[in-house]
C-alpha cells in the first residue's frame, strides 16, 4: 500500500504539494464594501418615496399652511416637515427650507436646532458652520437636547471656556449612556487632553478602552498610543503593538501608522493576527488616507531610500507637497 501511494504521489503535479501562499495580514486587505450599495438603494427608496396625497394628509397640510401663513412658528415647522417628506403636498425641499428658516426666526427652538444641524452638516443647504453654531446656541438656550449634543460634538472643544468644556462633557456622557459609542472615545480624548493629574489620565484611558471594546477605530488607536507612551496606563510595547494591529485592521490611518512605526522599530514582539506586514505598505495606506505622520515618513523613505524602497526624489517631492497641503487644510500653515 505504501509503495502504491508513493507511486501515485510521483504522478501528481508538483503544484499539488506546493507550500500554500503566505496569508496576507488583514490590515492590508481592502475594506469590505459589500452590501453598501444595496443599503443605499433601500435608503433612497425611503427618502424618495412617492408623496402621500391622501385626503386626510392634504387636509392636514392645508390646515398647517393657514396657521403658518398667519405667523404660527410651530405650524411653519410642520409645513417644513410636510414639504420635505411629501405629506399632503408634492415634495419641495427649497420651500421646506424656507419655512424652516421662518420658524427658526420666529423663535421655535426645534426649528432652530434642525436648521443649525443642517447648516453644520450641509443637509440640503450649503455648509455654514458660523450660522450653524448661531442657530444651535439659540436652540440650546431653549434647552433643545439635539442642539446641546451637536454643540458638544461639533463646536465645544478643549480650547473653550471651562463652562463650555463642562457642558460638552455632560452631553457627551448623556450620549454614551444612551449607547452612542463614538462618544466614548470623544470623552476620553477631552479628559486626556485637559488632565492635570494621573487619576484623570486613568479615567480618560478607561473611556478609550470602552471605545476599543466596541471596535471603534479611534478608540483602538488611542488605547494603543496610551500603552505606547504610558499615558493613563503602564507603558507596554507588547500591548501597544497588539492594539495598533487591531486599529490597522479596522482601517484607522493613525493605527496603520502606529503599527508600522512599532514594526519598523522592532518593538512589541510578534504580530497576533497574521504575518507582520511590511511597514512601508502600512505607511502608504495611511498616507493615502491623509495621515500626516505617514506622509512625513514617506518623504524620508524616498529621500533616503529606506524600507526597501529606492531613493526617488520625485516621489519625495510628491509626498512633501501632499503633506504641505494637508497641513494647510488643517490650519497648521
Tab-separated table of C-alpha atoms in Angstrom:
chain	number	residue	atom	x	y	z
A	1	UNK	CA	0.000	0.000	0.000
A	2	UNK	CA	2.807	2.420	0.867
A	3	UNK	CA	4.508	1.669	-2.488
A	4	UNK	CA	1.221	2.367	-4.255
A	5	UNK	CA	0.758	5.713	-2.508
A	6	UNK	CA	4.347	6.724	-3.242
A	7	UNK	CA	3.930	5.843	-6.933
A	8	UNK	CA	0.690	7.851	-7.074
A	9	UNK	CA	2.412	10.821	-5.484
A	10	UNK	CA	5.104	10.753	-8.154
A	11	UNK	CA	2.454	11.036	-10.862
A	12	UNK	CA	0.774	14.103	-9.325
A	13	UNK	CA	1.878	17.590	-10.449
A	14	UNK	CA	4.345	19.330	-8.185
A	15	UNK	CA	1.831	22.137	-7.519
A	16	UNK	CA	-0.328	19.660	-5.605
A	17	UNK	CA	2.252	19.629	-2.818
A	18	UNK	CA	3.441	23.247	-3.131
A	19	UNK	CA	3.565	25.334	0.016
A	20	UNK	CA	0.382	27.403	0.368
A	21	UNK	CA	0.780	31.081	-0.452
A	22	UNK	CA	1.533	33.108	2.671
A	23	UNK	CA	-1.574	34.647	4.183
A	24	UNK	CA	-1.745	38.389	3.821
A	25	UNK	CA	-2.120	40.300	7.058
A	26	UNK	CA	-5.735	41.527	7.408
A	27	UNK	CA	-4.505	45.103	7.896
A	28	UNK	CA	-3.540	45.101	4.207
A	29	UNK	CA	-6.807	43.649	2.920
A	30	UNK	CA	-9.265	46.080	1.301
A	31	UNK	CA	-12.226	47.217	3.341
A	32	UNK	CA	-15.279	45.057	2.660
A	33	UNK	CA	-17.769	47.312	0.869
A	34	UNK	CA	-20.225	44.511	0.047
A	35	UNK	CA	-23.804	45.331	0.849
A	36	UNK	CA	-23.367	49.111	0.951
A	37	UNK	CA	-24.861	49.691	-2.499
A	38	UNK	CA	-27.972	47.724	-1.599
A	39	UNK	CA	-28.235	49.663	1.663
A	40	UNK	CA	-28.002	52.979	-0.192
A	41	UNK	CA	-30.757	51.853	-2.551
A	42	UNK	CA	-33.037	50.995	0.376
A	43	UNK	CA	-32.361	54.376	1.977
A	44	UNK	CA	-33.007	56.189	-1.309
A	45	UNK	CA	-36.273	54.308	-1.712
A	46	UNK	CA	-37.437	55.607	1.686
A	47	UNK	CA	-36.153	59.164	1.187
A	48	UNK	CA	-37.614	59.486	-2.307
A	49	UNK	CA	-40.832	57.557	-1.799
A	50	UNK	CA	-43.898	58.974	-3.600
A	51	UNK	CA	-45.703	61.856	-1.940
A	52	UNK	CA	-48.723	60.916	0.165
A	53	UNK	CA	-51.620	62.901	-1.311
A	54	UNK	CA	-54.404	61.119	0.539
A	55	UNK	CA	-57.362	63.293	1.525
A	56	UNK	CA	-56.544	63.421	5.235
A	57	UNK	CA	-52.911	64.385	4.581
A	58	UNK	CA	-53.924	67.105	2.130
A	59	UNK	CA	-56.387	68.487	4.693
A	60	UNK	CA	-53.684	68.479	7.396
A	61	UNK	CA	-51.310	70.303	5.057
A	62	UNK	CA	-53.877	72.987	4.243
A	63	UNK	CA	-54.592	73.488	7.931
A	64	UNK	CA	-50.873	73.824	8.691
A	65	UNK	CA	-50.432	76.268	5.794
A	66	UNK	CA	-53.198	78.546	7.038
A	67	UNK	CA	-51.639	78.720	10.507
A	68	UNK	CA	-48.115	79.083	9.110
A	69	UNK	CA	-49.119	81.974	6.874
A	70	UNK	CA	-50.669	83.609	9.938
A	71	UNK	CA	-47.243	83.541	11.630
A	72	UNK	CA	-47.529	80.430	13.844
A	73	UNK	CA	-43.907	79.237	14.219
A	74	UNK	CA	-44.928	75.696	15.226
A	75	UNK	CA	-47.143	75.432	12.126
A	76	UNK	CA	-44.292	76.765	9.996
A	77	UNK	CA	-42.129	73.907	11.278
A	78	UNK	CA	-44.908	71.419	10.448
A	79	UNK	CA	-45.123	72.928	6.965
A	80	UNK	CA	-41.381	72.480	6.514
A	81	UNK	CA	-41.649	68.827	7.508
A	82	UNK	CA	-44.604	68.130	5.245
A	83	UNK	CA	-42.923	69.764	2.235
A	84	UNK	CA	-39.727	67.835	2.925
A	85	UNK	CA	-41.483	64.479	3.281
A	86	UNK	CA	-44.229	64.965	0.689
A	87	UNK	CA	-47.061	64.680	3.208
A	88	UNK	CA	-50.247	66.156	1.733
A	89	UNK	CA	-48.255	68.012	-0.908
A	90	UNK	CA	-45.659	67.272	-3.576
A	91	UNK	CA	-42.110	67.352	-2.217
A	92	UNK	CA	-40.436	70.754	-2.375
A	93	UNK	CA	-37.120	70.843	-0.486
A	94	UNK	CA	-36.479	74.532	-1.266
A	95	UNK	CA	-39.865	75.570	0.105
A	96	UNK	CA	-39.287	73.298	3.093
A	97	UNK	CA	-36.040	75.092	3.922
A	98	UNK	CA	-37.716	78.496	3.560
A	99	UNK	CA	-40.439	77.569	6.066
A	100	UNK	CA	-37.857	76.052	8.404
A	101	UNK	CA	-35.986	79.363	8.437
A	102	UNK	CA	-39.229	81.267	9.089
A	103	UNK	CA	-39.980	79.014	12.036
A	104	UNK	CA	-36.461	79.423	13.434
A	105	UNK	CA	-36.630	83.189	13.026
A	106	UNK	CA	-39.988	83.074	14.791
A	107	UNK	CA	-38.326	81.561	17.856
A	108	UNK	CA	-39.199	77.876	17.549
A	109	UNK	CA	-36.395	76.016	19.348
A	110	UNK	CA	-36.790	72.753	17.445
A	111	UNK	CA	-36.627	74.599	14.115
A	112	UNK	CA	-33.531	76.450	15.287
A	113	UNK	CA	-31.893	73.162	16.188
A	114	UNK	CA	-32.815	71.442	12.913
A	115	UNK	CA	-31.573	74.447	10.930
A	116	UNK	CA	-28.338	74.541	12.927
A	117	UNK	CA	-27.688	70.858	12.262
A	118	UNK	CA	-28.490	71.283	8.559
A	119	UNK	CA	-26.063	74.201	8.222
A	120	UNK	CA	-23.379	72.373	10.176
A	121	UNK	CA	-23.520	69.212	8.072
A	122	UNK	CA	-24.705	70.577	4.738
A	123	UNK	CA	-28.021	68.735	4.779
A	124	UNK	CA	-29.996	70.266	1.901
A	125	UNK	CA	-28.092	73.530	2.239
A	126	UNK	CA	-24.508	74.739	1.839
A	127	UNK	CA	-22.316	74.216	4.893
A	128	UNK	CA	-22.099	77.377	7.017
A	129	UNK	CA	-20.640	76.473	10.401
A	130	UNK	CA	-20.819	80.015	11.757
A	131	UNK	CA	-24.548	80.231	11.042
A	132	UNK	CA	-24.991	76.643	12.229
A	133	UNK	CA	-23.447	77.428	15.586
A	134	UNK	CA	-25.562	80.591	15.882
A	135	UNK	CA	-28.829	78.674	15.496
A	136	UNK	CA	-27.690	75.781	17.671
A	137	UNK	CA	-26.808	78.118	20.531
A	138	UNK	CA	-30.223	79.784	20.252
A	139	UNK	CA	-31.859	76.337	20.379
A	140	UNK	CA	-29.691	75.250	23.312
A	141	UNK	CA	-30.854	78.354	25.213
A	142	UNK	CA	-34.332	76.808	24.913
A	143	UNK	CA	-32.913	73.510	26.215
A	144	UNK	CA	-33.315	71.532	22.986
A	145	UNK	CA	-31.353	68.309	23.528
A	146	UNK	CA	-30.320	67.879	19.886
A	147	UNK	CA	-28.739	71.352	19.967
A	148	UNK	CA	-26.845	70.623	23.192
A	149	UNK	CA	-25.461	67.385	21.762
A	150	UNK	CA	-24.467	68.887	18.410
A	151	UNK	CA	-22.711	71.783	20.134
A	152	UNK	CA	-20.823	69.305	22.314
A	153	UNK	CA	-19.744	67.225	19.332
A	154	UNK	CA	-19.045	69.975	16.820
A	155	UNK	CA	-18.225	73.280	18.466
A	156	UNK	CA	-17.214	72.975	22.106
A	157	UNK	CA	-13.560	71.954	22.159
A	158	UNK	CA	-10.806	71.502	24.707
A	159	UNK	CA	-9.786	75.083	23.903
A	160	UNK	CA	-13.125	76.541	25.023
A	161	UNK	CA	-14.020	78.037	28.367
A	162	UNK	CA	-14.307	75.822	31.467
A	163	UNK	CA	-18.076	76.211	31.238
A	164	UNK	CA	-18.151	75.009	27.634
A	165	UNK	CA	-15.859	72.067	28.406
A	166	UNK	CA	-18.123	71.039	31.289
A	167	UNK	CA	-21.197	71.423	29.074
A	168	UNK	CA	-19.648	69.275	26.355
A	169	UNK	CA	-18.616	66.527	28.761
A	170	UNK	CA	-22.083	66.422	30.313
A	171	UNK	CA	-23.818	65.933	26.980
A	172	UNK	CA	-21.224	63.536	25.639
A	173	UNK	CA	-21.817	61.380	28.712
A	174	UNK	CA	-25.556	61.534	28.040
A	175	UNK	CA	-24.801	60.221	24.538
A	176	UNK	CA	-22.579	57.499	25.976
A	177	UNK	CA	-25.226	56.415	28.480
A	178	UNK	CA	-27.674	56.089	25.583
A	179	UNK	CA	-25.318	53.760	23.706
A	180	UNK	CA	-23.753	56.217	21.236
A	181	UNK	CA	-20.342	54.561	21.268
A	182	UNK	CA	-18.363	57.237	19.331
A	183	UNK	CA	-18.898	59.408	22.422
A	184	UNK	CA	-16.674	57.038	24.444
A	185	UNK	CA	-13.520	57.998	22.593
A	186	UNK	CA	-14.513	61.663	22.430
A	187	UNK	CA	-14.920	61.784	26.222
A	188	UNK	CA	-11.580	60.028	26.684
A	189	UNK	CA	-9.821	62.463	24.367
A	190	UNK	CA	-11.219	65.531	26.125
A	191	UNK	CA	-10.315	64.165	29.547
A	192	UNK	CA	-6.817	63.142	28.432
A	193	UNK	CA	-6.024	66.459	26.769
A	194	UNK	CA	-7.125	68.503	29.782
A	195	UNK	CA	-5.878	66.135	32.517
A	196	UNK	CA	-3.864	67.707	35.322
A	197	UNK	CA	-3.136	64.514	37.239
A	198	UNK	CA	-2.723	60.762	36.842
A	199	UNK	CA	-6.204	59.983	38.165
A	200	UNK	CA	-7.749	61.973	35.300
A	201	UNK	CA	-5.499	60.238	32.766
A	202	UNK	CA	-6.559	56.852	34.144
A	203	UNK	CA	-10.209	57.885	33.812
A	204	UNK	CA	-9.576	59.017	30.236
A	205	UNK	CA	-7.903	55.712	29.386
A	206	UNK	CA	-10.953	53.899	30.750
A	207	UNK	CA	-13.131	55.719	28.216
A	208	UNK	CA	-10.675	54.889	25.429
A	209	UNK	CA	-10.900	51.240	26.447
A	210	UNK	CA	-14.694	51.315	26.332
A	211	UNK	CA	-14.446	52.625	22.764
A	212	UNK	CA	-11.853	49.986	21.849
A	213	UNK	CA	-14.042	47.182	23.191
A	214	UNK	CA	-16.752	48.064	20.664
A	215	UNK	CA	-14.035	48.191	17.955
A	216	UNK	CA	-14.326	51.942	17.414
A	217	UNK	CA	-11.204	52.717	15.294
A	218	UNK	CA	-10.239	55.959	17.105
A	219	UNK	CA	-10.652	54.176	20.439
A	220	UNK	CA	-8.445	51.296	19.305
A	221	UNK	CA	-5.777	53.759	18.209
A	222	UNK	CA	-5.906	55.785	21.420
A	223	UNK	CA	-5.625	52.684	23.600
A	224	UNK	CA	-2.567	51.683	21.567
A	225	UNK	CA	-0.986	55.125	21.882
A	226	UNK	CA	-1.670	55.222	25.619
A	227	UNK	CA	0.194	51.920	26.039
A	228	UNK	CA	3.000	53.132	23.772
A	229	UNK	CA	3.733	56.237	25.854
A	230	UNK	CA	2.449	55.060	29.256
A	231	UNK	CA	-0.385	57.584	29.482
A	232	UNK	CA	-3.092	56.599	31.957
A	233	UNK	CA	-1.793	53.009	31.919
A	234	UNK	CA	1.546	51.264	32.409
A	235	UNK	CA	3.773	51.513	29.333
A	236	UNK	CA	3.881	48.305	27.280
A	237	UNK	CA	5.256	47.900	23.764
A	238	UNK	CA	3.642	44.481	23.534
A	239	UNK	CA	0.179	45.816	24.352
A	240	UNK	CA	0.710	48.845	22.111
A	241	UNK	CA	1.601	46.650	19.142
A	242	UNK	CA	-1.446	44.445	19.673
A	243	UNK	CA	-3.859	47.371	19.849
A	244	UNK	CA	-2.251	49.171	16.899
A	245	UNK	CA	-2.629	45.938	14.967
A	246	UNK	CA	-6.361	45.909	15.713
A	247	UNK	CA	-6.653	49.604	14.822
A	248	UNK	CA	-4.899	48.962	11.499
A	249	UNK	CA	-7.259	46.077	10.727
A	250	UNK	CA	-10.135	48.485	11.493
A	251	UNK	CA	-8.643	50.806	8.804
A	252	UNK	CA	-7.677	53.614	11.191
A	253	UNK	CA	-4.949	55.648	9.408
A	254	UNK	CA	-3.237	56.614	12.701
A	255	UNK	CA	-3.491	52.948	13.676
A	256	UNK	CA	-1.838	51.883	10.425
A	257	UNK	CA	0.953	54.396	11.078
A	258	UNK	CA	1.415	53.352	14.685
A	259	UNK	CA	1.505	49.679	13.683
A	260	UNK	CA	4.115	50.469	11.022
A	261	UNK	CA	6.205	52.533	13.436
A	262	UNK	CA	6.436	49.799	16.068
A	263	UNK	CA	7.140	47.130	13.444
A	264	UNK	CA	9.867	49.285	11.922
A	265	UNK	CA	11.442	49.823	15.330
A	266	UNK	CA	11.175	46.145	16.241
A	267	UNK	CA	9.059	46.854	19.320
A	268	UNK	CA	6.335	44.709	20.841
A	269	UNK	CA	7.227	41.214	19.681
A	270	UNK	CA	5.356	39.173	17.054
A	271	UNK	CA	2.073	40.208	15.480
A	272	UNK	CA	-1.102	38.419	16.604
A	273	UNK	CA	-3.440	38.396	13.618
A	274	UNK	CA	-1.168	37.282	10.814
A	275	UNK	CA	2.352	37.582	9.424
A	276	UNK	CA	3.858	41.024	10.031
A	277	UNK	CA	3.094	43.286	7.058
A	278	UNK	CA	5.848	45.472	5.560
A	279	UNK	CA	5.918	48.841	7.372
A	280	UNK	CA	6.153	50.629	4.023
A	281	UNK	CA	2.817	49.148	2.906
A	282	UNK	CA	1.150	50.367	6.098
A	283	UNK	CA	2.657	53.850	5.842
A	284	UNK	CA	1.456	54.045	2.245
A	285	UNK	CA	-2.104	53.049	3.171
A	286	UNK	CA	-2.207	55.633	5.956
A	287	UNK	CA	-0.663	58.377	3.821
A	288	UNK	CA	-3.167	57.751	1.038
A	289	UNK	CA	-5.911	58.450	3.595
A	290	UNK	CA	-4.308	61.714	4.713
A	291	UNK	CA	-2.316	60.710	7.805
A	292	UNK	CA	0.368	63.369	8.198
A	293	UNK	CA	2.837	61.272	10.197
A	294	UNK	CA	2.744	58.627	7.458
A	295	UNK	CA	3.239	61.263	4.752
A	296	UNK	CA	6.259	62.679	6.581
A	297	UNK	CA	7.728	59.184	6.893
A	298	UNK	CA	7.282	58.560	3.144
A	299	UNK	CA	9.135	61.782	2.378
A	300	UNK	CA	12.140	60.427	4.319
A	301	UNK	CA	11.774	56.959	2.831
A	302	UNK	CA	12.015	58.288	-0.715
A	303	UNK	CA	14.685	60.843	0.135
A	304	UNK	CA	16.992	58.284	1.732
A	305	UNK	CA	15.930	55.034	0.070
A	306	UNK	CA	14.694	53.269	3.202
A	307	UNK	CA	12.249	50.429	3.987
A	308	UNK	CA	13.235	48.531	0.863
A	309	UNK	CA	12.460	51.429	-1.478
A	310	UNK	CA	14.903	53.025	-3.882
A	311	UNK	CA	15.663	56.701	-3.371
A	312	UNK	CA	13.208	58.631	-5.547
A	313	UNK	CA	13.369	62.452	-5.421
A	314	UNK	CA	10.172	62.772	-7.466
A	315	UNK	CA	8.185	60.644	-5.006
A	316	UNK	CA	9.736	62.508	-2.087
A	317	UNK	CA	8.647	65.804	-3.631
A	318	UNK	CA	5.164	64.429	-4.307
A	319	UNK	CA	4.637	63.395	-0.698
A	320	UNK	CA	6.204	66.614	0.599
A	321	UNK	CA	3.631	68.591	-1.369
A	322	UNK	CA	0.775	66.365	-0.200
A	323	UNK	CA	1.943	66.889	3.390
A	324	UNK	CA	2.079	70.667	2.876
A	325	UNK	CA	-1.464	70.669	1.503
A	326	UNK	CA	-2.753	68.510	4.377
A	327	UNK	CA	-1.205	70.818	6.968
A	328	UNK	CA	-2.538	73.899	5.209
A	329	UNK	CA	-6.040	72.399	5.127
A	330	UNK	CA	-5.740	71.665	8.840
A	331	UNK	CA	-4.768	75.244	9.636
A	332	UNK	CA	-1.172	74.418	10.532
A	333	UNK	CA	0.368	76.736	7.896
